[in-house]
XYZ file of C-alpha atoms in Angstrom:
341
model
C 184.384 74.738 -32.690
C 182.938 72.120 -34.567
C 179.158 71.787 -34.623
C 178.894 75.632 -34.222
C 176.985 77.553 -36.419
C 179.741 79.440 -38.041
C 178.417 83.016 -36.791
C 179.683 84.408 -40.098
C 177.325 82.797 -41.985
C 174.533 83.593 -40.130
C 175.620 87.403 -41.032
C 174.796 87.919 -44.400
C 174.509 91.671 -46.202
C 172.389 93.765 -44.439
C 173.475 92.235 -41.225
C 170.980 92.124 -38.556
C 172.490 94.817 -35.454
C 172.410 94.559 -31.658
C 168.962 95.413 -31.127
C 168.082 91.853 -31.982
C 169.110 89.126 -29.949
C 173.041 87.935 -30.585
C 173.007 85.224 -32.898
C 172.238 81.471 -32.272
C 174.957 79.047 -31.311
C 172.084 76.603 -31.415
C 174.586 73.483 -30.833
C 172.878 70.661 -30.962
C 169.335 71.727 -32.236
C 170.187 72.544 -35.837
C 171.809 70.798 -38.498
C 174.550 73.439 -40.278
C 174.535 71.446 -43.863
C 170.363 71.360 -43.889
C 170.118 75.104 -42.713
C 172.391 76.137 -45.772
C 170.162 73.567 -47.781
C 167.413 76.021 -46.552
C 169.277 79.517 -46.906
C 169.913 77.759 -50.793
C 166.068 76.868 -51.650
C 164.682 80.928 -49.893
C 167.377 82.253 -52.904
C 166.319 79.829 -55.822
C 162.653 81.249 -54.452
C 163.734 84.645 -55.044
C 163.745 85.721 -51.136
C 165.216 89.070 -50.820
C 165.680 89.056 -47.295
C 165.306 85.979 -44.544
C 165.388 86.163 -40.889
C 164.663 83.383 -38.899
C 164.913 83.783 -34.866
C 164.723 80.735 -32.821
C 164.410 80.695 -28.692
C 164.381 84.993 -29.069
C 167.787 84.127 -30.847
C 168.899 85.093 -34.601
C 169.318 81.592 -36.481
C 169.198 82.833 -40.022
C 170.048 86.320 -41.298
C 170.702 86.170 -45.417
C 170.551 89.261 -48.325
C 169.443 92.320 -47.613
C 167.600 92.396 -43.928
C 167.837 96.182 -43.178
C 165.997 97.487 -46.495
C 162.316 98.534 -45.977
C 159.920 97.515 -48.397
C 156.641 96.927 -49.124
C 154.781 94.597 -46.915
C 151.729 94.611 -48.545
C 148.954 92.864 -46.443
C 151.029 91.925 -43.913
C 149.869 95.579 -42.464
C 147.069 94.093 -41.742
C 148.207 91.739 -38.869
C 149.878 94.729 -37.168
C 146.504 96.141 -37.517
C 144.998 92.875 -35.602
C 147.629 94.201 -32.717
C 146.172 97.654 -32.352
C 142.495 96.412 -31.947
C 143.433 93.835 -29.257
C 145.592 96.618 -27.058
C 142.306 98.065 -27.934
C 139.977 96.104 -26.610
C 142.243 96.091 -23.716
C 141.948 99.656 -23.080
C 138.138 99.109 -23.571
C 138.512 101.463 -26.343
C 136.825 99.317 -28.926
C 133.780 96.576 -28.696
C 134.172 93.778 -31.209
C 130.440 93.279 -31.462
C 129.135 97.012 -32.392
C 128.069 97.028 -35.833
C 128.507 99.440 -38.751
C 124.946 101.085 -38.146
C 125.953 101.546 -34.370
C 129.379 102.935 -35.425
C 127.760 105.443 -38.264
C 130.178 103.898 -40.667
C 128.598 103.947 -44.069
C 129.923 103.953 -47.782
C 130.199 106.202 -51.148
C 127.929 103.055 -52.554
C 125.338 103.295 -49.230
C 125.509 100.250 -47.460
C 121.923 98.129 -46.639
C 120.463 97.646 -43.494
C 121.932 94.076 -43.674
C 125.050 95.273 -44.597
C 125.175 98.218 -41.756
C 124.483 94.905 -39.173
C 128.163 93.662 -39.836
C 130.188 93.703 -36.549
C 133.660 94.771 -35.842
C 134.387 91.260 -35.232
C 133.228 90.358 -38.831
C 134.997 92.472 -40.284
C 138.502 91.021 -38.331
C 137.624 87.942 -39.493
C 136.563 88.779 -42.857
C 133.173 87.772 -42.590
C 131.427 91.240 -43.026
C 129.110 90.058 -46.103
C 129.737 93.507 -47.179
C 131.251 93.363 -51.029
C 131.769 96.561 -52.685
C 135.099 97.698 -54.463
C 137.887 98.680 -51.968
C 141.445 100.461 -52.236
C 144.763 98.050 -53.057
C 141.967 95.220 -53.828
C 144.687 92.657 -56.737
C 143.078 91.144 -59.578
C 141.977 88.440 -57.815
C 140.536 90.046 -55.089
C 138.443 91.383 -57.635
C 137.765 88.196 -59.360
C 136.160 86.239 -56.152
C 134.200 89.069 -55.297
C 131.076 87.577 -54.387
C 127.898 89.373 -55.618
C 126.590 91.745 -53.342
C 123.968 90.737 -50.816
C 124.610 87.585 -51.179
C 125.931 86.308 -48.033
C 124.446 87.989 -44.458
C 127.086 89.055 -42.279
C 128.894 85.952 -40.527
C 128.268 83.288 -42.858
C 130.595 83.636 -45.641
C 134.694 83.883 -45.871
C 135.837 86.135 -48.405
C 139.432 88.253 -48.325
C 137.884 91.152 -47.942
C 140.099 94.638 -48.416
C 136.910 96.596 -47.649
C 136.535 94.928 -44.109
C 140.807 95.404 -43.787
C 140.540 99.433 -45.219
C 137.390 100.198 -42.791
C 138.692 98.437 -39.901
C 141.431 101.573 -40.560
C 138.737 104.159 -40.034
C 136.905 102.423 -37.405
C 140.308 102.583 -34.902
C 140.979 106.432 -35.882
C 136.997 107.177 -34.873
C 137.138 105.211 -31.753
C 141.007 105.204 -30.575
C 141.492 109.450 -31.782
C 144.561 107.726 -32.707
C 145.573 107.388 -36.779
C 146.640 103.832 -37.198
C 150.280 105.267 -38.001
C 150.815 106.808 -34.753
C 149.359 103.902 -33.296
C 151.755 101.666 -34.848
C 154.634 103.863 -34.265
C 153.737 104.376 -30.119
C 152.260 101.060 -29.798
C 154.615 98.699 -31.742
C 157.533 99.954 -33.685
C 158.778 101.852 -30.990
C 158.794 99.515 -28.127
C 159.865 96.746 -30.122
C 163.269 99.031 -31.626
C 162.437 98.715 -35.176
C 165.921 99.957 -36.822
C 165.248 100.878 -40.202
C 161.467 102.390 -39.948
C 160.881 105.774 -40.990
C 157.480 107.080 -39.760
C 157.759 109.698 -42.643
C 158.856 107.690 -45.452
C 157.185 104.256 -44.853
C 153.776 104.602 -43.533
C 151.266 106.331 -46.609
C 148.020 105.710 -47.014
C 146.592 104.324 -50.482
C 143.818 105.731 -52.253
C 141.917 104.130 -55.168
C 139.530 106.393 -56.992
C 137.102 103.713 -57.829
C 136.616 103.650 -54.039
C 137.790 106.418 -52.497
C 136.233 106.048 -48.795
C 138.574 103.834 -47.094
C 142.023 103.980 -48.098
C 144.791 101.398 -47.421
C 147.126 102.102 -44.431
C 150.713 101.085 -46.487
C 153.534 100.192 -43.838
C 157.516 99.443 -45.384
C 159.176 97.125 -42.962
C 162.400 95.242 -43.146
C 162.753 91.586 -42.674
C 164.681 91.871 -39.515
C 161.814 94.680 -37.719
C 158.823 91.871 -39.522
C 160.818 89.210 -37.379
C 160.648 90.948 -34.581
C 157.208 91.412 -34.913
C 156.641 87.776 -34.712
C 159.290 87.299 -31.670
C 156.391 89.434 -29.771
C 153.456 87.142 -31.002
C 155.764 83.769 -29.820
C 156.383 85.552 -26.522
C 152.403 85.796 -26.390
C 152.799 89.991 -26.510
C 155.378 90.550 -24.066
C 158.717 92.271 -24.793
C 161.030 93.069 -22.075
C 159.359 92.949 -19.408
C 156.288 94.556 -20.848
C 152.693 93.309 -22.449
C 152.889 94.899 -25.110
C 149.653 93.114 -26.507
C 147.219 91.179 -24.264
C 148.470 87.800 -24.443
C 144.260 86.984 -24.797
C 144.279 88.472 -27.736
C 147.404 87.029 -29.261
C 145.047 83.381 -28.366
C 142.243 84.663 -30.095
C 143.267 86.363 -33.308
C 145.481 83.626 -34.173
C 142.810 81.124 -33.640
C 141.456 79.984 -36.739
C 137.984 80.762 -37.706
C 137.228 80.260 -41.398
C 138.835 77.587 -44.081
C 139.671 79.875 -46.995
C 140.038 76.924 -49.809
C 143.763 77.274 -49.817
C 146.670 74.758 -48.248
C 149.291 74.326 -45.690
C 149.976 77.925 -43.506
C 147.015 79.590 -45.955
C 144.099 77.362 -44.943
C 142.978 79.057 -42.168
C 141.894 82.571 -41.426
C 141.197 83.708 -38.069
C 141.262 87.528 -36.489
C 143.638 89.374 -39.429
C 146.061 86.210 -39.449
C 146.692 83.274 -41.507
C 147.055 79.723 -40.187
C 147.390 76.015 -40.578
C 144.236 73.916 -40.545
C 145.674 70.581 -41.336
C 148.778 70.031 -40.129
C 148.858 66.414 -40.559
C 148.138 66.937 -43.522
C 150.977 69.622 -44.173
C 153.633 68.211 -42.480
C 154.216 71.867 -40.568
C 154.158 72.152 -36.664
C 151.095 72.098 -35.386
C 149.700 76.053 -34.533
C 151.658 77.651 -37.151
C 150.223 81.120 -38.214
C 151.418 83.918 -40.784
C 150.993 87.564 -41.219
C 150.694 86.882 -45.560
C 151.333 90.128 -47.896
C 151.163 90.020 -51.813
C 154.285 89.290 -53.808
C 155.572 87.175 -50.779
C 155.745 88.872 -48.052
C 155.514 86.833 -44.466
C 156.421 86.614 -41.049
C 155.722 83.150 -39.914
C 155.579 81.904 -36.060
C 155.939 78.100 -35.226
C 155.434 78.053 -31.182
C 156.031 73.882 -31.353
C 159.276 75.486 -32.370
C 160.132 78.517 -30.870
C 160.870 79.762 -34.363
C 159.885 82.839 -36.611
C 160.392 83.218 -40.078
C 160.566 86.560 -41.730
C 160.902 86.792 -45.538
C 160.698 89.679 -47.953
C 160.837 89.357 -51.895
C 163.017 90.081 -54.946
C 160.785 92.240 -57.021
C 162.248 92.443 -60.619
C 161.902 94.294 -63.127
C 158.717 93.369 -65.716
C 157.949 90.384 -62.889
C 157.334 91.815 -60.436
C 156.487 88.489 -57.849
C 158.839 86.178 -56.640
C 158.795 82.406 -57.150
C 157.929 81.844 -53.909
C 154.588 83.291 -54.072
C 154.031 82.476 -57.866
C 154.598 78.344 -56.962
C 152.205 76.647 -55.863
C 152.681 75.278 -52.497
C 156.595 77.101 -52.229
C 155.776 78.752 -48.858
C 154.745 75.836 -47.254
C 157.906 73.747 -48.552
C 160.209 75.847 -47.889
C 159.609 75.964 -44.598
C 159.418 72.551 -44.457
C 163.058 72.655 -45.256
C 164.161 74.161 -41.755
C 161.633 72.437 -39.699
C 163.353 69.392 -41.562
C 167.611 71.070 -40.284
C 166.145 70.276 -36.630
C 167.541 67.618 -35.071
C 165.189 65.183 -32.914
């Protein structure tokens, strides 16, 4: 059986169960030694759970892939999918304004701010710059002065936009974000490690109580299924869970972020690579990204999905994958280099 990837090496602690596709043999596609190097680099970068799918099959499963951990801002890409479903069902009009929807905050919005549309919130271009739940220190430091940019004119990674979208979704669909997540995504995709009573919680900030963050805890193997759904243009086992045109629209990059590689562009709650010629990543690659090193990377050009949960260490909660400049791109390029041809 020389040349075949050893199945035992693909299935580590917390192995993926039968609900994910069977492990890929991938004869002639991947170099075994190079994949070993990819795993070793991931471990060195303090990755806790790592799953790679190629053409829907499990190529790599390493670490605690069944542990349901916080996904941080990866939650926003799941919300994007829910918006796409609601748009298809004609429950949400992306060009409605905050004023038309009656959305306001405890710090009242100005007339200019209330002219922001749902579409502008989805692309982080609302122009509303007030405190929000789950802001990191870096987000607070980067927040523009209030009133400095009209809606639609400037990109800023803005938790006010993202949290207000949760309220807008619930108001227009009549369902909570968590109920919709379970019904539209977790259930149909067969998430194995998600417990709605334990792994879905609102996060409130006393300085910004109006719109809570909608926090989720997921395992790497369940995160990989969501990436596979997008790789398959929203289709899953004969059902179109997310409209294909929404997958295309939401992952089309609208803004440059000032960052490099796969985080250099931003679409509708998804990050992506604005310049693959410079980054060396496959063209069209995009990712959900969460604070601390949580990622769901989709690389359509090579039919590959990568899901990552990082180690959280006592006294140093952010893994090297997150803190070292360019580490994610380096890890992904190591994987791409393991392909033959």
